[in-house]
PDB file of C-alpha atoms and ligand atoms in Angstrom:
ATOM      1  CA  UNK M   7     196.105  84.425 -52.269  1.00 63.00           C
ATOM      2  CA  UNK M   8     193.686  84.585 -49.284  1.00 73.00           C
ATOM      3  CA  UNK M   9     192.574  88.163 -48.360  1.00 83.00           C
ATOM      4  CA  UNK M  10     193.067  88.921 -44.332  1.00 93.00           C
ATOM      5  CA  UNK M  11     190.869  91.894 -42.937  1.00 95.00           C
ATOM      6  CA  UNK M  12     190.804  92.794 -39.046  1.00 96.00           C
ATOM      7  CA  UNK M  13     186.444  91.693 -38.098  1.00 97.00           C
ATOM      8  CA  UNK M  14     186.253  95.281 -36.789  1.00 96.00           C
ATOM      9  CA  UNK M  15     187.623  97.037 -40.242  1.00 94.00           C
ATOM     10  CA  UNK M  16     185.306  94.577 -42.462  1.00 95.00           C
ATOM     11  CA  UNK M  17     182.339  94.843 -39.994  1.00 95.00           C
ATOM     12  CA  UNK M  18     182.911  98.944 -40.508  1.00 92.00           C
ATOM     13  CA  UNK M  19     183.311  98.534 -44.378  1.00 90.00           C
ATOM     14  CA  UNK M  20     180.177  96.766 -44.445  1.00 91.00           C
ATOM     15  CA  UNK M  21     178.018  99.751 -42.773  1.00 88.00           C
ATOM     16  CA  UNK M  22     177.497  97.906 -39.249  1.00 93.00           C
ATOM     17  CA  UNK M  23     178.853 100.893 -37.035  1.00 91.00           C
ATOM     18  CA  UNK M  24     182.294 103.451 -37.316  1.00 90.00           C
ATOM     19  CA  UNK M  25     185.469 101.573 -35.974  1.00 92.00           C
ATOM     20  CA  UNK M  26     184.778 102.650 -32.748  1.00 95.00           C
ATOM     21  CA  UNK M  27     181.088 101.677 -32.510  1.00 96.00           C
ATOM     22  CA  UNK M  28     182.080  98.246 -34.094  1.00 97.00           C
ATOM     23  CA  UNK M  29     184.794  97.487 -31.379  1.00 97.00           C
ATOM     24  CA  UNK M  30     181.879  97.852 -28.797  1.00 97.00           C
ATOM     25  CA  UNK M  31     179.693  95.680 -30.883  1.00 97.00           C
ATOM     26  CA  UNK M  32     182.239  92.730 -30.672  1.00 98.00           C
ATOM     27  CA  UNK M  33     182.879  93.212 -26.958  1.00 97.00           C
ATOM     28  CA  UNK M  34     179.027  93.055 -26.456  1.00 97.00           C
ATOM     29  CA  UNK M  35     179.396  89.464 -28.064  1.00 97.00           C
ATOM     30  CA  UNK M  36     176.964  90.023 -30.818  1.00 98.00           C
ATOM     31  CA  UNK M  37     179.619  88.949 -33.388  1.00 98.00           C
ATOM     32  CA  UNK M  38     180.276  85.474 -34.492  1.00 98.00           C
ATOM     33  CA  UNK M  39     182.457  84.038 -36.897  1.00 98.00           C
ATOM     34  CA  UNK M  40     182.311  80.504 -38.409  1.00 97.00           C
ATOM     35  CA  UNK M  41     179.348  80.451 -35.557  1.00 96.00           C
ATOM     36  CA  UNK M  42     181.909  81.043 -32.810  1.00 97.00           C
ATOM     37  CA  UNK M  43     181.342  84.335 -30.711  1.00 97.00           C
ATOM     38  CA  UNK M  44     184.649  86.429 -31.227  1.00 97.00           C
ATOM     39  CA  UNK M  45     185.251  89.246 -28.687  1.00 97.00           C
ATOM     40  CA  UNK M  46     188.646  90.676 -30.259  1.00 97.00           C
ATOM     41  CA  UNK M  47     188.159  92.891 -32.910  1.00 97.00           C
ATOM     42  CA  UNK M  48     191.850  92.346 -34.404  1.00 97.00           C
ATOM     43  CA  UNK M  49     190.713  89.374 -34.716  1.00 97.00           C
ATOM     44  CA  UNK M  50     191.445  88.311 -39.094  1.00 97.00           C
ATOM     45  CA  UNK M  51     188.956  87.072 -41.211  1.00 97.00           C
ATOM     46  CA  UNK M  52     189.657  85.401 -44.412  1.00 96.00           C
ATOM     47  CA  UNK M  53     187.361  87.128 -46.753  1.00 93.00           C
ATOM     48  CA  UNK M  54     184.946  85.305 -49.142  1.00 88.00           C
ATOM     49  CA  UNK M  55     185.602  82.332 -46.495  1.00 93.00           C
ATOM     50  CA  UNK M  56     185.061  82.900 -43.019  1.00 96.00           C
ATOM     51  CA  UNK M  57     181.414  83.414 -42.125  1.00 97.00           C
ATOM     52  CA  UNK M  58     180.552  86.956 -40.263  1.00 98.00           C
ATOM     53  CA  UNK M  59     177.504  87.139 -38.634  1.00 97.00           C
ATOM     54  CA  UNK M  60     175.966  90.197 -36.256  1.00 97.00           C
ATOM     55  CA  UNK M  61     173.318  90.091 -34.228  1.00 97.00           C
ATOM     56  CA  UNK M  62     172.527  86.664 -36.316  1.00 94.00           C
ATOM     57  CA  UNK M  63     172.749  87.982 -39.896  1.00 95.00           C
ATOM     58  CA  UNK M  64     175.247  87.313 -42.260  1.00 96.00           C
ATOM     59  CA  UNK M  65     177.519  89.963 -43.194  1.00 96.00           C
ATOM     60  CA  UNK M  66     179.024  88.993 -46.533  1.00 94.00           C
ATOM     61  CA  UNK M  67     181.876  91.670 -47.889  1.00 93.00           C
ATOM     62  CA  UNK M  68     181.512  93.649 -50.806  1.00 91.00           C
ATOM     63  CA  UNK M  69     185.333  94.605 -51.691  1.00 88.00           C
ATOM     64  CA  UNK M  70     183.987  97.029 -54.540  1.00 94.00           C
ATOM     65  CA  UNK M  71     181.772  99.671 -54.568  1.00 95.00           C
ATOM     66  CA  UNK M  72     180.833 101.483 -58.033  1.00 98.00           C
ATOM     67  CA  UNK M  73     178.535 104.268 -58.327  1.00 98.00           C
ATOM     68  CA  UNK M  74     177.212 106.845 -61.271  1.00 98.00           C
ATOM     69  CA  UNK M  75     177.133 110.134 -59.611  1.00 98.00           C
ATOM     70  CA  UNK M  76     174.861 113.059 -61.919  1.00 98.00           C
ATOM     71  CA  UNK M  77     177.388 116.063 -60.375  1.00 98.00           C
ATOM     72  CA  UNK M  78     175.769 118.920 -59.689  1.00 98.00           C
ATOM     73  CA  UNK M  79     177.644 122.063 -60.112  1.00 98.00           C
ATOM     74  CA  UNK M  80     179.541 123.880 -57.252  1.00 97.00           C
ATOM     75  CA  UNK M  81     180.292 120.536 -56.325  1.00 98.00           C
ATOM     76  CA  UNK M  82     184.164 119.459 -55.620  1.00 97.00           C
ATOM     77  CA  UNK M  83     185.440 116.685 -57.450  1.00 97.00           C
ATOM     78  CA  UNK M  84     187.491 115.726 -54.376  1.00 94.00           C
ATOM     79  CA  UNK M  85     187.216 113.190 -50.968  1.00 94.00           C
ATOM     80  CA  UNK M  86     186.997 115.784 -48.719  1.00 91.00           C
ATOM     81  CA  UNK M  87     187.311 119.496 -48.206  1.00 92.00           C
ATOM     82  CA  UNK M  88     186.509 121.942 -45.003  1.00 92.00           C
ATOM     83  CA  UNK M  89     184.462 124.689 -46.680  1.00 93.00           C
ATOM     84  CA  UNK M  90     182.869 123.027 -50.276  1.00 94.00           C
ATOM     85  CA  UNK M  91     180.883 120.472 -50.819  1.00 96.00           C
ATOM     86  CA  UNK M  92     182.417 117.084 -52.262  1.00 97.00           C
ATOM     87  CA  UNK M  93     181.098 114.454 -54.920  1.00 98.00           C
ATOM     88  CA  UNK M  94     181.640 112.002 -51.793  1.00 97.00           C
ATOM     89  CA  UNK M  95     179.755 113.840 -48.882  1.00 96.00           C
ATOM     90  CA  UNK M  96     176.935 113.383 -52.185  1.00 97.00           C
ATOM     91  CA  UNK M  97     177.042 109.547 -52.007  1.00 96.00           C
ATOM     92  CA  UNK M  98     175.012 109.291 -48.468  1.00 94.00           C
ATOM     93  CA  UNK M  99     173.918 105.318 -48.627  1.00 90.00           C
ATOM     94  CA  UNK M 100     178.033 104.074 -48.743  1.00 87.00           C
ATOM     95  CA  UNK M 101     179.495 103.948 -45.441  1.00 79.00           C
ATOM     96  CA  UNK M 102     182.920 103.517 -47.184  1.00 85.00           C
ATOM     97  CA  UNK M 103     185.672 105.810 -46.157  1.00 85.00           C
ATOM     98  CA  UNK M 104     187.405 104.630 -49.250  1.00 90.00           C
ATOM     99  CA  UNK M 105     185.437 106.230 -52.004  1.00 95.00           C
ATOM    100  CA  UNK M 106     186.992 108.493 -54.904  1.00 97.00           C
ATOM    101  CA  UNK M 107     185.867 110.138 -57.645  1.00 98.00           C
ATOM    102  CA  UNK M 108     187.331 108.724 -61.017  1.00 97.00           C
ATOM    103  CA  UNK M 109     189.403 111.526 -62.733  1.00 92.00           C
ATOM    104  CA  UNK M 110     188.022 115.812 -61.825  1.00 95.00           C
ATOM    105  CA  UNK M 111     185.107 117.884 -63.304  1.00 97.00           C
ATOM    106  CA  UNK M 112     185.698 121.381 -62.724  1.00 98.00           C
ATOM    107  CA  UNK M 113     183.419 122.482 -59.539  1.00 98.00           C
ATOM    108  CA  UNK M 114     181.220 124.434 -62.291  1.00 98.00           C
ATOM    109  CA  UNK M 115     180.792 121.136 -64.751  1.00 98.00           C
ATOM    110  CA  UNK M 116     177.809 118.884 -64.463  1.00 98.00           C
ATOM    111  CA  UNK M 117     177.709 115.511 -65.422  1.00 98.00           C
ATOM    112  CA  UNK M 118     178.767 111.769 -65.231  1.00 98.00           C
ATOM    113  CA  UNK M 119     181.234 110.601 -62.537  1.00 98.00           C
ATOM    114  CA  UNK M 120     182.023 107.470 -62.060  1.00 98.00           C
ATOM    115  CA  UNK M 121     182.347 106.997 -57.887  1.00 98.00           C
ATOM    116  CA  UNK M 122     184.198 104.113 -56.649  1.00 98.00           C
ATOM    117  CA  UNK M 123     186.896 102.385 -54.436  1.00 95.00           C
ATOM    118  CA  UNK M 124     188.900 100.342 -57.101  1.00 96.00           C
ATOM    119  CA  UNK M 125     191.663 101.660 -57.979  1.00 96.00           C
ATOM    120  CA  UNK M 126     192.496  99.107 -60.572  1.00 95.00           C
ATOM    121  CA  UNK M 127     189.577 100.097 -62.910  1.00 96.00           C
ATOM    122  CA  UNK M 128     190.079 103.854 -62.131  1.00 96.00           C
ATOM    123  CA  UNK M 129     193.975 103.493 -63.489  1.00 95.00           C
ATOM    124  CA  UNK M 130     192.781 101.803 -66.571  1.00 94.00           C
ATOM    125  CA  UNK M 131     190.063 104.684 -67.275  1.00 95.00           C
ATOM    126  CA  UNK M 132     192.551 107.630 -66.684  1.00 93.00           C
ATOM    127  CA  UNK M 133     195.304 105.899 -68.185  1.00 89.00           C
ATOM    128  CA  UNK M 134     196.473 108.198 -71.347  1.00 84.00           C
ATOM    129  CA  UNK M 135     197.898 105.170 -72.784  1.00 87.00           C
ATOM    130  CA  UNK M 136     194.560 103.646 -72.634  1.00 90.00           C
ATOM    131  CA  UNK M 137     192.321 106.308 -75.108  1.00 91.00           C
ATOM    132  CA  UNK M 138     189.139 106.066 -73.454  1.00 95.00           C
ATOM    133  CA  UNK M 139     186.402 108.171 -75.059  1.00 96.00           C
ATOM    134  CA  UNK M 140     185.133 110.987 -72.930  1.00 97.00           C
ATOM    135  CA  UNK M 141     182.097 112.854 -74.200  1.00 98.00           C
ATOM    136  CA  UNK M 142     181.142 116.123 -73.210  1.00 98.00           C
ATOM    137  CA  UNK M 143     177.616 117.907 -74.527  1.00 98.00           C
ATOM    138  CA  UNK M 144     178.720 122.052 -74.038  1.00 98.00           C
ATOM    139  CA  UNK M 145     177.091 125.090 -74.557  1.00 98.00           C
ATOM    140  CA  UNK M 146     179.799 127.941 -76.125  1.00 98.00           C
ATOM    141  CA  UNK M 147     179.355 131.626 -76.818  1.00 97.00           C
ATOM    142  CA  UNK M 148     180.318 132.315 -80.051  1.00 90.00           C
ATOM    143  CA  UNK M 149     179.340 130.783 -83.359  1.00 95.00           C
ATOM    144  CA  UNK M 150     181.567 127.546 -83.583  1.00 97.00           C
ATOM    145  CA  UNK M 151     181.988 126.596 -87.390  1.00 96.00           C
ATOM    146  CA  UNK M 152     183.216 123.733 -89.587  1.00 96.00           C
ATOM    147  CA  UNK M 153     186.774 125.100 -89.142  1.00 96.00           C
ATOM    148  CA  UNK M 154     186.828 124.367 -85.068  1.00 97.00           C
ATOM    149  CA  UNK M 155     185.736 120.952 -86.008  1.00 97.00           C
ATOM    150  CA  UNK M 156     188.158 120.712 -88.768  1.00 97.00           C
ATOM    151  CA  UNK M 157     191.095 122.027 -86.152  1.00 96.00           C
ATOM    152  CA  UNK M 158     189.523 119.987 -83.303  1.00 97.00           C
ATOM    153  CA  UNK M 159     190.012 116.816 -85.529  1.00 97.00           C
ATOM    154  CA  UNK M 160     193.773 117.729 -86.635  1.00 96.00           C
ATOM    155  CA  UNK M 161     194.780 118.154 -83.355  1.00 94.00           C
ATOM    156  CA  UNK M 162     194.662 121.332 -81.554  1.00 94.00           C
ATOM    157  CA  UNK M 163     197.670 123.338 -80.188  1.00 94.00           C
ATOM    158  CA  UNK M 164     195.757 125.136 -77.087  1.00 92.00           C
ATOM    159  CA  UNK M 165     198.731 126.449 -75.760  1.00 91.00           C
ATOM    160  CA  UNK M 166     202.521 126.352 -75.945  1.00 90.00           C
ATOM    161  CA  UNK M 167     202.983 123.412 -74.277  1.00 90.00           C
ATOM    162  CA  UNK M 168     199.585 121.374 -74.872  1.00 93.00           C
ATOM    163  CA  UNK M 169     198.892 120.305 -78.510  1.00 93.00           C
ATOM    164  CA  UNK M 170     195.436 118.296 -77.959  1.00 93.00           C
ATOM    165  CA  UNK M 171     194.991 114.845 -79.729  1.00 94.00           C
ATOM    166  CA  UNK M 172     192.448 114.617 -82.223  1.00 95.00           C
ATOM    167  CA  UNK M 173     188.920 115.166 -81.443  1.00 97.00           C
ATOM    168  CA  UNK M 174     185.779 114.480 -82.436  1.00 97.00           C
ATOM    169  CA  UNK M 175     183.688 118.189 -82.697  1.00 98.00           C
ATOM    170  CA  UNK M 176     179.646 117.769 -83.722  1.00 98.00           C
ATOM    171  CA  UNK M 177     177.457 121.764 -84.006  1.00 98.00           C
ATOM    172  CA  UNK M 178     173.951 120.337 -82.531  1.00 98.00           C
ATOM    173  CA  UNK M 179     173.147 124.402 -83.312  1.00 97.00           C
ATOM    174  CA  UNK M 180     174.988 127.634 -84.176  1.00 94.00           C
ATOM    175  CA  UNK M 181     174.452 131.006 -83.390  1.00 90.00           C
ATOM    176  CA  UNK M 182     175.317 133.864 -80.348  1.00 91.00           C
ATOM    177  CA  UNK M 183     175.393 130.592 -77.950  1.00 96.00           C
ATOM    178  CA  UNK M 184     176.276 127.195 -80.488  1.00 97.00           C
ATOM    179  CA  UNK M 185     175.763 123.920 -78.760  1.00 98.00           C
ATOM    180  CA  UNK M 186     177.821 121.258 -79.178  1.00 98.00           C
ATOM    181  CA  UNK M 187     179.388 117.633 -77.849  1.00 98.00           C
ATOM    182  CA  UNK M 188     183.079 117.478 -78.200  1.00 98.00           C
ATOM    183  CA  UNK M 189     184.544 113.052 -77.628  1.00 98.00           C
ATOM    184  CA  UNK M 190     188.334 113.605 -76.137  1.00 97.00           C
ATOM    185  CA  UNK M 191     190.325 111.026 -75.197  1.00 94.00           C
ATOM    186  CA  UNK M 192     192.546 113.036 -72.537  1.00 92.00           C
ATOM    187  CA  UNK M 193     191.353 114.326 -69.244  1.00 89.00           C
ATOM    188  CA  UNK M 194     193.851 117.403 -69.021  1.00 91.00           C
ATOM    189  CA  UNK M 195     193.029 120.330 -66.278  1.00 92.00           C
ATOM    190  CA  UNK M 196     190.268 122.438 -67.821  1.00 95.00           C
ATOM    191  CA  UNK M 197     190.906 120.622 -71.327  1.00 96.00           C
ATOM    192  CA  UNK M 198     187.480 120.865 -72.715  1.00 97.00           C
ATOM    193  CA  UNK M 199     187.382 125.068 -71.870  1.00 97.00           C
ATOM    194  CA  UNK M 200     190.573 125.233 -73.063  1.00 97.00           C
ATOM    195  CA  UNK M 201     190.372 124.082 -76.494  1.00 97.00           C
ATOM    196  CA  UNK M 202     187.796 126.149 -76.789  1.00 97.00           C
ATOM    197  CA  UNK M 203     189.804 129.007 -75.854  1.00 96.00           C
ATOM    198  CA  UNK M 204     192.318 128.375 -78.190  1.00 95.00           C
ATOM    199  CA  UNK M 205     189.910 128.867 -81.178  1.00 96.00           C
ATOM    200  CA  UNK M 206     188.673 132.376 -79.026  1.00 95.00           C
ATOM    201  CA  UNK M 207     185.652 130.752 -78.265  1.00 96.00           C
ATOM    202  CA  UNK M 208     184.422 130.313 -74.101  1.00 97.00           C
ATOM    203  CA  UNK M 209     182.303 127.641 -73.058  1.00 98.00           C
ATOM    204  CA  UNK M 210     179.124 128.748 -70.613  1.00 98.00           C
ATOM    205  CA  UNK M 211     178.032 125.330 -69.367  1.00 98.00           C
ATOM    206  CA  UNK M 212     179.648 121.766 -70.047  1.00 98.00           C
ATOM    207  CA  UNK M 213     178.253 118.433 -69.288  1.00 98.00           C
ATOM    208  CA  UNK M 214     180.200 114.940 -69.393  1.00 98.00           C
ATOM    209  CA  UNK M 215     178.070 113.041 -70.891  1.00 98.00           C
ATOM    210  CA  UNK M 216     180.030 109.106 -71.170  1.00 98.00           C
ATOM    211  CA  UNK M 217     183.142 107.720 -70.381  1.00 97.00           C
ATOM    212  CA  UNK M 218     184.654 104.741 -72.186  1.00 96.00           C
ATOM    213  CA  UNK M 219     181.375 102.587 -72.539  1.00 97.00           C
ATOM    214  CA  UNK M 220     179.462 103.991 -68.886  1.00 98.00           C
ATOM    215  CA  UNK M 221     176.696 106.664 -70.125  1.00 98.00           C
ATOM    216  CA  UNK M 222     175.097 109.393 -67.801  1.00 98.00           C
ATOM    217  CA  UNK M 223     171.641 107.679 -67.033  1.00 98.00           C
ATOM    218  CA  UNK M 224     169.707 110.906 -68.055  1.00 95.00           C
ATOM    219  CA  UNK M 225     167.100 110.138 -65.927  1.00 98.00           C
ATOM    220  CA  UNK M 226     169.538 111.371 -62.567  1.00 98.00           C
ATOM    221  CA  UNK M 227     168.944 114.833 -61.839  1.00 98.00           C
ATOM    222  CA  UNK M 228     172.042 117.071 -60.697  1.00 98.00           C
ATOM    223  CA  UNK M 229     173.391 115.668 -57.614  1.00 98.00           C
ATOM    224  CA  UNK M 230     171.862 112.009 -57.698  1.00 98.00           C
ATOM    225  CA  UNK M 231     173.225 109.127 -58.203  1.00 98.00           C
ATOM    226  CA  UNK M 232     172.659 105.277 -58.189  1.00 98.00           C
ATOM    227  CA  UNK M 233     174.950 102.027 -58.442  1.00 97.00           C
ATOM    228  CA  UNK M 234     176.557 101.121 -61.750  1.00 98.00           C
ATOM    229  CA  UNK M 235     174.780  97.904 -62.840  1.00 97.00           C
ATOM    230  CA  UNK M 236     176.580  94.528 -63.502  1.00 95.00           C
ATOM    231  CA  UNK M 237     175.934  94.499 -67.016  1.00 97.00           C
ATOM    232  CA  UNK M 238     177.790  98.146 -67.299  1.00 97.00           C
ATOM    233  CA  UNK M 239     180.395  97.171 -64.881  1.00 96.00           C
ATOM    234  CA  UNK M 240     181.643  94.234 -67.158  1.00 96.00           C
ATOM    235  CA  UNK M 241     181.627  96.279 -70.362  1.00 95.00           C
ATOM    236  CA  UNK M 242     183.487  98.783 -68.423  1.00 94.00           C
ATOM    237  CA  UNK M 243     186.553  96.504 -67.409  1.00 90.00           C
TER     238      UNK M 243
HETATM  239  N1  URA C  27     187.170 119.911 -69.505  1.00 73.32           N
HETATM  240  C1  URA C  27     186.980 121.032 -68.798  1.00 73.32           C
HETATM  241  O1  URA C  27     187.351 122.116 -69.231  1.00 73.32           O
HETATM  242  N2  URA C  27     186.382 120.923 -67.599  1.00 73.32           N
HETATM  243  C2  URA C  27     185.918 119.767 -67.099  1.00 73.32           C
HETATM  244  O2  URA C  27     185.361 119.748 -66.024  1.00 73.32           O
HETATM  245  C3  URA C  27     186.126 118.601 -67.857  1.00 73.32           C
HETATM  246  C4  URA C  27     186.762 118.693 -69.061  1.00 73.32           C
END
C-alpha cells in the first residue's frame, strides 16, 4: 500500500522548517512537487513516489531514524519533561518530533540507548517473549563471589513477586568495590540494582553496555551519540 503524508508534515519531518514555518514556505511558492509549484500544504504526497523539491533541491523522506545515544547520567530516559533533561533534547541534529528512547535507564545509569522512531523494531527489542541479551558492565560495593553468579544463573527471586530469569554473572575483580558485567534478558524497573539487592549487595555505577547484537561504540563519550550504521541496523532486525 501507498504511503500518503500532508507536503507540509513530510517537508517538517525532513528538517526544512516547524509546521508553521513550512506552511509559509509553500505559500511563498518555493515548493514543487512532480515539478509543479504546490501552494496548499494539505496537499498528499505519495511517499517514495512523488518528487518534493524546495527551493530546487530534492527532498527525499527518510521514514526511520535510528540513533546510538552514550547516556550520560542525570539524564531522563523520557521524550520530554519540564525540569530534567531528556535523552531526546540530547539528539540536537534530528528535527523529528517523533523520537523515543528504546526501553529506560535509570536517570543515574550510563550507557547504550538505542534512539529511534520505529516502533516496530523497538516492540521486537523489549518484547519479553523475544530474550534479547542486555549487557550491563557495574561497579558493586561488596565482594560479589561465585555464589551470586551461581544464584544469578539459577534464577534469582529478588523479591516476592519477581523471580529473575537466569543470568549470566562474570567478577572482572573482587574486593570492597567488585566489578562486574551481568547479560539479562528482561528490562524490569531497576532490575539490574535489584538483583543485586537481593544478594545484599548495592550497585555504585552501572553501564549498559549491548543490546541484542547493537554494542555501545566506546569511542562516544557520556552524552554523544551518532547514527546506527546499516550494517548494525540489519543485524539488529
Ligand atoms: N537495571 C537497573 O537497575 N537500572 C537500569 O538503568 C537498567 C537496568
Amino acid at each position: 500500500m501507498k504511503e500518503l503524508m500532508r507536503l507540509d508534515k513530510y517537508l517538517a519531518d525532513m528538517g526544512v522548517g516547524t509546521r508553521s514555518e513550512v506552511k509559509v514556505i509553500i505559500k511563498k511558492r518555493r515548493v514543487q512537487v512532480n515539478n509543479e509549484v504546490v501552494v496548499d500544504p494539505n496537499r498528499k504526497i505519495i511517499i517514495g513516489s512523488d518528487l518534493v523539491c524546495f527551493d530546487g533541491r530534492d527532498i527525499t523522506y527518510v521514514q526511520y531514524e535510528y540513533y546510538m545515544l552514550n547516556k550520560p547520567a542525570g539524564v531522563l530516559s523520557a521524550t520530554e519533561d519540564k525540569h530534567t533533561k531528556t535523552v531526546i533534547d540530547l539528539i540536537t541534529t534530528s528535527k523529528r518530533k517523533d523520537l523515543f528512547p528504546v526501553g529506560r535507564l535509570d536517570k543515574d545509569t550510563e550507557g547504550l540507548l538505542l534512539i529511534t522512531n520505529d516502533g516496530d523494531l523497538a516492540h521486537s527489542l523489549l518484547s519479553p517473549k523475544k530474550h534479547v541479551d542486555k549487557e550491563y558492565y557495574a561497579k558493586v560495593e561488596g565482594v560479589v563471589t561465585n555464589e551470586d553468579v551461581e544464584a544469578f544463573e539459577k534464577g534469582l527471586q529478588v523479591d516476592e513477586d519477581f523471580l529473575a530469569m537466569p543470568a549470566k554473572l562474570n567478577i572482572l575483580s573482587q574486593g570492597e568495590l567488585s566489578e562486574i558485567t551481568l547479560i539479562i534478558q528482561e528490562g524490569k524497573f531497576h532490575q539490574v540494582k535489584r538483583m543485586f539487592e537481593a544478594v545484599g549487595k548495592k550497585v555504585v555505577y552501572l553501564k549498559r553496555l549491548s543490546m541484542g547484537t547493537l554494542k555501545l561504540d566506546e569511542s562516544l563519550k557520556p552524552g554523544e551519540y551518532r547514527m546506527v550504521t546499516d550494517e548494525e541496523l540489519v543485524l539488529l532486525k
